[in-house]
Coordinates of C-alpha atoms in Angstrom, one line a residue:
M1 CA 16.9 49.5 2.2
T2 CA 16.2 47.0 -1.6
E3 CA 12.9 46.5 -3.4
K4 CA 11.4 43.2 -2.9
Y5 CA 11.3 42.0 -6.0
V6 CA 8.4 42.1 -8.3
P7 CA 8.5 39.5 -11.3
P8 CA 6.1 40.2 -14.9
P9 CA 3.2 38.6 -14.8
E10 CA 4.6 37.5 -18.2
A11 CA 6.6 35.5 -16.4
V12 CA 5.0 34.1 -13.3
E13 CA 2.3 32.7 -15.8
R14 CA 4.9 31.2 -17.3
G15 CA 6.9 30.1 -14.8
L16 CA 3.2 28.7 -12.7
Y17 CA 2.9 26.1 -16.4
V18 CA 5.9 25.3 -15.4
A19 CA 5.9 24.4 -11.6
Y20 CA 2.1 22.5 -12.4
A21 CA 3.6 20.4 -16.0
A22 CA 6.4 19.1 -12.6
L23 CA 4.2 18.8 -10.2
S24 CA 1.9 16.7 -12.9
T25 CA 5.5 14.6 -14.2
M26 CA 6.3 13.9 -10.2
A27 CA 2.2 13.0 -9.8
V28 CA 2.5 10.4 -12.2
L29 CA 5.2 9.1 -12.6
P30 CA 5.1 7.2 -9.0
I31 CA 2.3 6.1 -9.9
Y32 CA 3.0 4.5 -12.8
F33 CA 6.6 3.0 -12.0
G34 CA 4.8 1.8 -8.4
S35 CA 1.7 -0.4 -10.0
F36 CA 4.5 -2.4 -11.8
A37 CA 6.9 -2.6 -8.7
S38 CA 3.4 -4.6 -6.3
L39 CA 3.0 -6.4 -9.5
K40 CA 3.1 -10.4 -8.3
K41 CA 4.8 -13.3 -10.2
W42 CA 1.5 -14.7 -11.7
K43 CA 1.2 -18.1 -9.8
N44 CA -1.7 -21.0 -11.0
P45 CA -4.4 -20.9 -7.9
N46 CA -5.1 -24.3 -9.5
A47 CA -1.4 -25.4 -8.9
K48 CA 0.0 -27.2 -7.0
K49 CA 2.8 -25.6 -4.6
K50 CA 6.8 -27.4 -4.8
K51 CA 8.9 -26.8 -2.1
T52 CA 12.1 -26.3 -2.8
E53 CA 15.1 -26.5 -0.1
D54 CA 16.8 -23.2 -1.4
S55 CA 13.3 -21.4 -2.4
D56 CA 13.8 -19.4 0.2
D57 CA 17.2 -17.2 -0.9
S58 CA 15.7 -17.5 -4.8
D59 CA 15.3 -14.5 -6.6
D60 CA 11.7 -14.9 -7.3
E61 CA 10.6 -13.8 -4.3
D62 CA 8.0 -11.3 -3.7
E63 CA 7.9 -7.8 -1.3
A64 CA 5.9 -8.4 1.6
T65 CA 2.8 -6.6 1.4
E66 CA 0.8 -4.1 3.2
S67 CA -3.5 -4.8 2.6
M68 CA -5.7 -2.4 3.8
S69 CA -9.6 -5.4 3.9
L70 CA -12.8 -3.4 3.9
E71 CA -12.9 -2.1 7.8
D72 CA -9.5 0.0 7.5
A73 CA -11.0 1.8 4.4
Y74 CA -13.9 2.3 6.8
M75 CA -11.6 4.1 9.7
F76 CA -9.4 5.7 7.3
P77 CA -11.1 8.9 7.3
V78 CA -11.5 9.0 11.1
F79 CA -8.0 8.1 11.5
G80 CA -6.4 10.6 9.9
S81 CA -9.2 13.1 10.4
I82 CA -7.8 12.9 13.4
T83 CA -4.0 13.5 13.3
L84 CA -4.9 16.4 10.9
F85 CA -6.3 18.1 13.6
G86 CA -3.8 17.0 16.3
L87 CA -1.2 18.2 14.0
Y88 CA -3.0 21.5 14.0
L89 CA -2.9 22.6 17.3
V90 CA 0.0 20.8 17.5
F91 CA 1.5 23.8 15.7
R92 CA -1.0 26.8 17.2
Y93 CA 0.0 25.9 20.8
L94 CA 3.4 25.0 20.1
D95 CA 6.9 26.1 18.6
K96 CA 6.4 25.0 15.8
T97 CA 10.7 25.1 15.1
Y98 CA 10.2 22.7 17.4
V99 CA 8.0 20.3 16.0
N100 CA 9.6 20.9 12.8
Y101 CA 12.8 19.7 14.3
L102 CA 11.7 16.3 15.7
L103 CA 10.0 16.2 12.2
T104 CA 12.6 16.4 10.6
A105 CA 14.2 14.1 12.2
Y106 CA 12.6 11.4 12.0
F107 CA 11.3 12.1 8.4
G108 CA 15.1 11.8 8.1
L109 CA 15.5 8.4 9.4
L110 CA 11.7 7.1 7.0
G111 CA 13.9 8.1 4.1
V112 CA 16.9 6.6 4.2
M113 CA 14.8 3.0 4.5
A114 CA 13.2 4.4 1.4
T115 CA 15.6 6.2 -0.9
T116 CA 17.5 2.5 -0.4
Q117 CA 14.7 0.2 -1.0
V118 CA 13.7 2.4 -4.3
G119 CA 16.9 2.7 -5.1
V120 CA 17.9 -1.1 -5.4
N121 CA 15.5 -2.2 -7.0
C122 CA 15.7 1.0 -10.1
I123 CA 19.5 -0.2 -9.4
A124 CA 19.0 -4.3 -9.0
P125 CA 17.7 -5.4 -12.5
V126 CA 20.6 -3.1 -14.1
V127 CA 23.1 -4.7 -12.6
K128 CA 21.4 -8.5 -13.6
L129 CA 21.9 -7.4 -17.3
V130 CA 24.8 -6.8 -17.2
G131 CA 25.3 -10.5 -16.0
I132 CA 27.9 -9.3 -12.9
D133 CA 26.7 -11.8 -9.5
V134 CA 25.9 -10.6 -6.5
D135 CA 26.9 -11.7 -3.3
K136 CA 22.9 -12.3 -1.1
W137 CA 23.4 -12.4 3.0
H138 CA 20.3 -13.3 5.2
L139 CA 20.9 -12.6 8.1
R140 CA 17.9 -14.1 11.1
L141 CA 18.0 -13.2 15.2
T142 CA 16.5 -16.8 16.6
K143 CA 15.9 -17.3 20.4
K144 CA 16.0 -21.3 21.1
K145 CA 13.8 -21.5 17.5
K146 CA 11.4 -19.6 16.5
E147 CA 12.7 -17.1 14.8
L148 CA 12.0 -12.4 15.6
Y149 CA 13.6 -11.4 12.9
S150 CA 15.2 -12.5 9.8
V151 CA 16.5 -9.8 6.9
K152 CA 17.8 -9.9 3.3
F153 CA 19.9 -8.0 1.5
T154 CA 23.1 -7.5 -0.6
I155 CA 25.7 -5.4 -1.3
L156 CA 23.3 -3.1 -3.3
H157 CA 21.6 -2.6 -0.4
L158 CA 25.4 -1.4 2.1
I159 CA 25.4 1.3 -0.8
M160 CA 22.4 2.6 -1.1
M161 CA 22.0 3.0 2.7
V162 CA 25.0 4.5 2.6
A163 CA 23.9 7.1 -0.2
S164 CA 20.5 7.2 1.5
V165 CA 22.5 8.8 4.8
L166 CA 24.0 11.5 3.2
L167 CA 21.1 12.3 1.3
S168 CA 19.2 12.4 4.4
G169 CA 21.9 14.8 6.4
Y170 CA 21.9 17.5 3.2
Y171 CA 18.9 17.9 3.4
V172 CA 18.2 17.7 7.1
V173 CA 20.9 20.4 7.8
T174 CA 19.9 22.3 3.7
K175 CA 16.6 22.3 3.8
N176 CA 16.3 21.9 -0.2
W177 CA 13.7 21.5 -1.9
I178 CA 15.0 19.2 -4.7
A179 CA 16.5 17.3 -1.6
S180 CA 12.8 17.0 0.0
N181 CA 11.4 16.1 -4.1
V182 CA 13.4 12.9 -3.8
F183 CA 11.9 11.5 -0.3
G184 CA 8.5 12.5 -1.5
I185 CA 9.4 9.9 -5.0
C186 CA 10.5 7.2 -2.4
F187 CA 8.3 7.6 -0.2
A188 CA 4.8 7.6 -2.6
L189 CA 7.1 4.6 -5.3
N190 CA 7.5 3.1 -1.6
A191 CA 3.6 2.4 -0.2
I192 CA 2.1 2.7 -3.5
Q193 CA 4.0 -0.6 -4.3
L194 CA 3.7 -2.2 -0.3
L195 CA 0.3 -1.0 0.5
S196 CA -2.7 -3.6 -1.4
L197 CA -6.2 -2.9 -1.5
D198 CA -8.3 -6.3 -1.3
S199 CA -11.0 -5.9 -3.3
F200 CA -12.2 -3.0 -5.3
K201 CA -15.2 -2.3 -3.2
T202 CA -12.5 -2.0 -0.5
G203 CA -10.9 1.0 -3.0
M204 CA -13.9 1.9 -3.6
I205 CA -14.9 2.7 0.4
L206 CA -11.1 4.4 1.3
L207 CA -12.1 7.1 -2.4
S208 CA -15.4 7.9 -0.6
G209 CA -13.9 7.8 2.6
L210 CA -11.8 10.6 1.9
F211 CA -13.2 12.3 -0.8
V212 CA -16.1 14.1 1.8
Y213 CA -12.7 14.7 4.5
D214 CA -10.4 16.5 1.3
I215 CA -13.8 18.4 1.0
F216 CA -14.1 19.0 4.3
W217 CA -10.7 19.6 5.8
V218 CA -10.3 21.9 3.0
F219 CA -13.4 23.8 2.2
G220 CA -14.7 24.3 5.5
T221 CA -12.0 24.9 7.4
E222 CA -8.8 26.3 7.7
V223 CA -6.4 22.9 9.3
M224 CA -5.7 21.6 6.0
V225 CA -4.3 24.8 4.6
S226 CA -2.8 25.6 7.9
V227 CA -1.0 22.1 8.4
A228 CA 0.1 22.0 4.5
K229 CA 1.9 25.1 5.4
N230 CA 3.5 25.0 8.7
F231 CA 4.9 20.6 8.2
D232 CA 8.5 20.8 6.9
A233 CA 9.2 17.7 6.0
P234 CA 8.9 15.8 2.9
V235 CA 4.9 14.4 3.0
K236 CA 4.3 16.8 0.0
V237 CA 6.0 17.1 -4.0
I238 CA 6.8 21.2 -4.4
F239 CA 8.5 22.9 -7.4
P240 CA 9.6 26.7 -7.5
R241 CA 6.7 29.3 -8.6
L242 CA 8.8 31.1 -10.6
F243 CA 12.1 28.9 -11.3
F244 CA 13.5 29.9 -14.3
G245 CA 14.3 34.3 -14.5
L246 CA 13.8 34.6 -10.7
P247 CA 17.4 36.6 -9.1
V248 CA 19.9 35.1 -7.0
G249 CA 19.1 34.8 -4.0
E250 CA 15.6 36.1 -4.0
P251 CA 13.3 32.7 -2.2
Y252 CA 11.6 30.7 -4.3
Q253 CA 7.1 30.9 -4.0
F254 CA 5.9 26.7 -4.2
A255 CA 3.5 25.3 -6.1
M256 CA 2.3 21.8 -4.1
L257 CA 1.0 19.1 -3.5
G258 CA -0.1 16.5 -2.0
L259 CA 1.8 12.3 -1.5
G260 CA -2.3 11.9 -0.4
D261 CA -3.4 12.7 -3.7
I262 CA -0.8 10.6 -4.8
V263 CA -0.7 7.5 -2.8
I264 CA -3.9 6.6 -2.9
P265 CA -5.3 7.1 -5.7
G266 CA -2.2 5.3 -6.3
V267 CA -3.2 1.7 -4.4
F268 CA -5.7 2.1 -7.1
V269 CA -4.3 2.4 -9.8
A270 CA -1.8 -0.1 -9.1
L271 CA -5.2 -2.5 -8.4
C272 CA -7.0 -1.4 -11.5
L273 CA -3.4 -3.2 -13.0
R274 CA -3.3 -6.2 -10.6
F275 CA -7.1 -7.0 -11.6
D276 CA -6.3 -7.3 -15.2
Q277 CA -3.3 -9.5 -14.6
H278 CA -5.9 -11.7 -13.1
L279 CA -8.1 -11.6 -15.8
T280 CA -5.0 -12.6 -18.4
G281 CA -2.8 -15.2 -15.5
I282 CA -6.4 -16.5 -16.1
K283 CA -6.3 -17.6 -19.1
N284 CA -2.7 -18.5 -19.6
P285 CA -1.6 -20.1 -16.5
N286 CA 2.1 -19.5 -17.3
L287 CA 2.0 -15.9 -16.7
G288 CA 4.3 -15.1 -14.3
R289 CA 6.4 -11.6 -14.4
S290 CA 5.0 -10.8 -17.1
T291 CA 4.4 -7.6 -18.4
R292 CA 2.6 -8.6 -20.9
F293 CA -0.6 -8.3 -20.8
S294 CA -3.5 -6.4 -22.0
K295 CA -4.3 -3.5 -19.3
P296 CA -8.5 -1.8 -20.4
Y297 CA -8.9 -0.8 -16.4
F298 CA -5.0 0.0 -16.0
T299 CA -4.9 1.9 -18.8
A300 CA -8.5 3.6 -17.7
C301 CA -8.4 4.5 -14.4
F302 CA -4.4 6.2 -15.2
I303 CA -5.5 7.8 -17.7
A304 CA -8.7 8.5 -15.2
Y305 CA -6.1 10.5 -12.8
A306 CA -4.4 12.4 -15.1
I307 CA -7.6 14.2 -16.2
G308 CA -9.2 14.5 -12.2
L309 CA -5.1 15.7 -11.9
G310 CA -5.9 18.3 -15.1
T311 CA -8.7 19.7 -13.4
T312 CA -8.1 20.1 -9.8
I313 CA -4.6 22.1 -11.5
Y314 CA -7.1 23.9 -14.3
V315 CA -10.0 25.3 -10.7
M316 CA -7.2 26.1 -8.1
H317 CA -5.3 28.1 -11.0
T318 CA -8.6 29.7 -12.2
F319 CA -10.3 30.8 -8.9
K320 CA -6.2 31.5 -6.9
A321 CA -7.5 29.2 -4.1
A322 CA -6.4 25.6 -2.7
Q323 CA -8.9 22.9 -3.8
P324 CA -8.7 19.7 -1.8
A325 CA -7.6 17.8 -4.8
L326 CA -9.6 13.9 -3.8
L327 CA -12.6 16.3 -5.1
Y328 CA -12.0 15.9 -8.3
L329 CA -9.6 12.5 -8.6
S330 CA -11.6 10.1 -6.4
P331 CA -14.5 10.2 -9.3
A332 CA -12.3 10.3 -12.3
C333 CA -10.9 6.8 -10.6
I334 CA -14.2 5.4 -9.2
L335 CA -15.9 6.2 -12.0
S336 CA -13.5 4.9 -15.0
V337 CA -13.5 1.2 -13.4
L338 CA -17.3 1.2 -13.2
V339 CA -17.7 2.2 -16.9
M340 CA -14.9 0.3 -18.0
G341 CA -16.9 -2.8 -16.3
L342 CA -20.3 -2.0 -18.2
A343 CA -18.4 -1.8 -21.3
R344 CA -16.7 -4.4 -21.0
G345 CA -19.4 -7.1 -19.5
E346 CA -17.6 -8.0 -16.1
I347 CA -19.0 -5.8 -12.8
K348 CA -19.4 -9.0 -11.7
E349 CA -16.2 -10.3 -11.2
V350 CA -15.3 -6.8 -10.9
F351 CA -16.4 -6.4 -7.2
A352 CA -15.5 -10.5 -6.2
Y353 CA -11.8 -10.2 -7.8
T354 CA -10.1 -10.2 -4.2
S355 CA -6.6 -9.8 -3.7
E356 CA -4.7 -13.5 -4.7
E357 CA -2.7 -12.8 -0.1
D358 CA -6.2 -12.4 1.0
E359 CA -8.0 -15.9 -0.7
K360 CA -4.5 -17.7 0.3
K361 CA -5.4 -15.7 3.7
E362 CA -9.4 -17.3 3.6
D363 CA -7.7 -20.8 3.0
E364 CA -5.6 -21.2 5.8
K365 CA -9.0 -19.9 7.6
K366 CA -10.8 -23.5 5.9
V367 CA -7.9 -25.1 6.6
S368 CA -7.2 -23.7 10.5
K369 CA -10.9 -24.0 11.0
K370 CA -11.0 -27.6 8.9
I371 CA -7.7 -29.1 11.9
V372 CA -9.5 -27.3 14.6
T373 CA -13.0 -29.1 14.4
Q374 CA -10.5 -32.3 14.0
V375 CA -8.9 -31.8 16.6
E376 CA -12.6 -31.4 18.9
D377 CA -13.3 -34.9 17.2
D378 CA -10.6 -35.9 18.0
D379 CA -11.3 -34.9 21.8
E380 CA -15.1 -36.0 21.6
T381 CA -13.7 -40.1 20.0
K382 CA -10.7 -39.7 23.6
A383 CA -13.3 -38.9 26.3
E384 CA -16.5 -41.0 24.5
S385 CA -13.8 -44.4 24.8
I386 CA -12.8 -43.4 28.1
A387 CA -16.3 -43.0 29.5
E388 CA -16.5 -46.7 27.6
K389 CA -13.8 -48.2 29.9
T390 CA -14.8 -46.8 32.8
S391 CA -18.3 -47.3 32.7
S392 CA -18.3 -50.6 31.3
P393 CA -17.7 -54.4 33.1
S394 CA -13.8 -55.9 33.5
G395 CA -15.5 -58.6 31.6
S396 CA -16.8 -57.1 28.7
D397 CA -14.3 -56.6 26.3
H398 CA -15.4 -58.1 23.6
E399 CA -17.7 -54.4 23.2
S400 CA -15.9 -52.2 20.9
A401 CA -14.9 -48.7 23.2
S402 CA -15.3 -47.0 20.1
T403 CA -19.7 -47.2 19.6
P404 CA -20.7 -45.6 22.3
K405 CA -24.6 -44.9 20.8
L406 CA -25.1 -48.6 20.5
R407 CA -24.9 -49.1 23.8
K408 CA -27.7 -47.2 24.7
R409 CA -29.2 -48.5 21.5
K410 CA -29.3 -52.1 22.9
G411 CA -29.8 -50.8 26.8
G412 CA -32.5 -49.1 25.6
K413 CA -34.4 -52.7 24.1
A414 CA -33.0 -54.1 27.6
Q415 CA -35.4 -51.5 29.7
K416 CA -38.3 -52.3 27.2
K417 CA -37.7 -56.1 27.4
K418 CA -38.8 -55.8 30.4

C-alpha cells in the first residue's frame, strides 16, 4: 500500500502564492477587457440621426445588451438566495453524480456560445488589421412580415464554433480544469460586456444587497461552501494549490474564486468606464469609438477591486477559512466612486448619470405617450364632429361641426334672452 504524498510546508506555501496570483490574474483580466468591450460608439445626443440604406449591415453596429434596472437590483439577492438554497437541497437529497451530468451538458452548450463569441471578438480585429476581407451573412426568419429571428455571422463565427464544440467535448469527457477555466473566463467576459447597469444607484444597491447575501450564506450557513464544492461546472476559476513539484499521478487540490465575485463587481467597473466616456463625450461629441479619454472613475474602481480581492485572499490565507469576497469587494468599489466623485466635485453627475440605452427608452416612452395622446384627441374630435352632425338641423350647414363649445354658448345666451 503506497503512502499518501505529503508535500513539505515550504512547497505548499509557495504553491498557494502561485495559485493566488493565478486566480487574481483570471479575475482582473476579464473585468478589464470586458469593460472596454462594453463601450459603445459615442454618439452626440444632440445630433440628428442619419439613417443610411446600408446601416443594417454596417460593421460599426454595437452588440445588443441587457440592462439591469433598480427593481432588478433589489430582487437579485432574493432570486440568488432561492437558487442557491435550491441547489443545496438538490445536492443533499439527490445523487450529485447525475445532477452534475445535467449541469455539465448544460454548461457545455453555453460554453460553446460563450467561447465562440469571445473568440470572434479576439480574432476579428486582427483579421481587419491584416486587411483580410471576411464574407458576412445575415440570416432572417420571418412569418409574413413579422421577423421572428435574426442573426448576423461571418466565416470566423463558423470556425470558432467548430473549435468551441471540440473544446466543449473535451471538457465534458475529461473535466479538465484548464478547459473549465477557459469557459469560466469566457462566461465572465460575455457577462460584463453584455450586462449593463442603468445607473450608479442601481449598481450600489446591487453590490450592497449581495454584500449582505454573501455574508449570510458564507458565515451564517454551510450552504455556499457546500454548493461550491459539489457544483462541478465552470462557474468558478480554479488553480492547483500545488502546481509545481507535485508527483505525477497525484490529484490536485484547488483554490477557487466564484464567477459572481468577478462578474458583479465587473459590471460596476464597466459602468465607471462608460461614465468616463460620457463625461468626455459631452465635451467632445466626435469621440466615436476612441478609448483615448480620461478614465478617473474606471481607474479608481479597478484598483479598488484589486485591493479588495487582495484583502480577501490575505484574510482567507491568514484564517484558513472561506471568505465572502463581496464583503471586501462591494465596499471597495462603492467607496472608490463616492470618493472620486467628491474629490472631483462631480457627485451630482455621478448619481444623475443614466446609460444612453435607458435614456432612449425614456424618449421612446415619451414619444409613444405623445402619439397615444394625439390619437385620443383625434378620436375625441371625430366623436364630437359626429355628434354635432347628428344633433344639428339638416339646413344648418353654415355652422362648423368642429365648434360645439361655441354652439353651446350661443344656446345658453338664447335661453337667457327668453
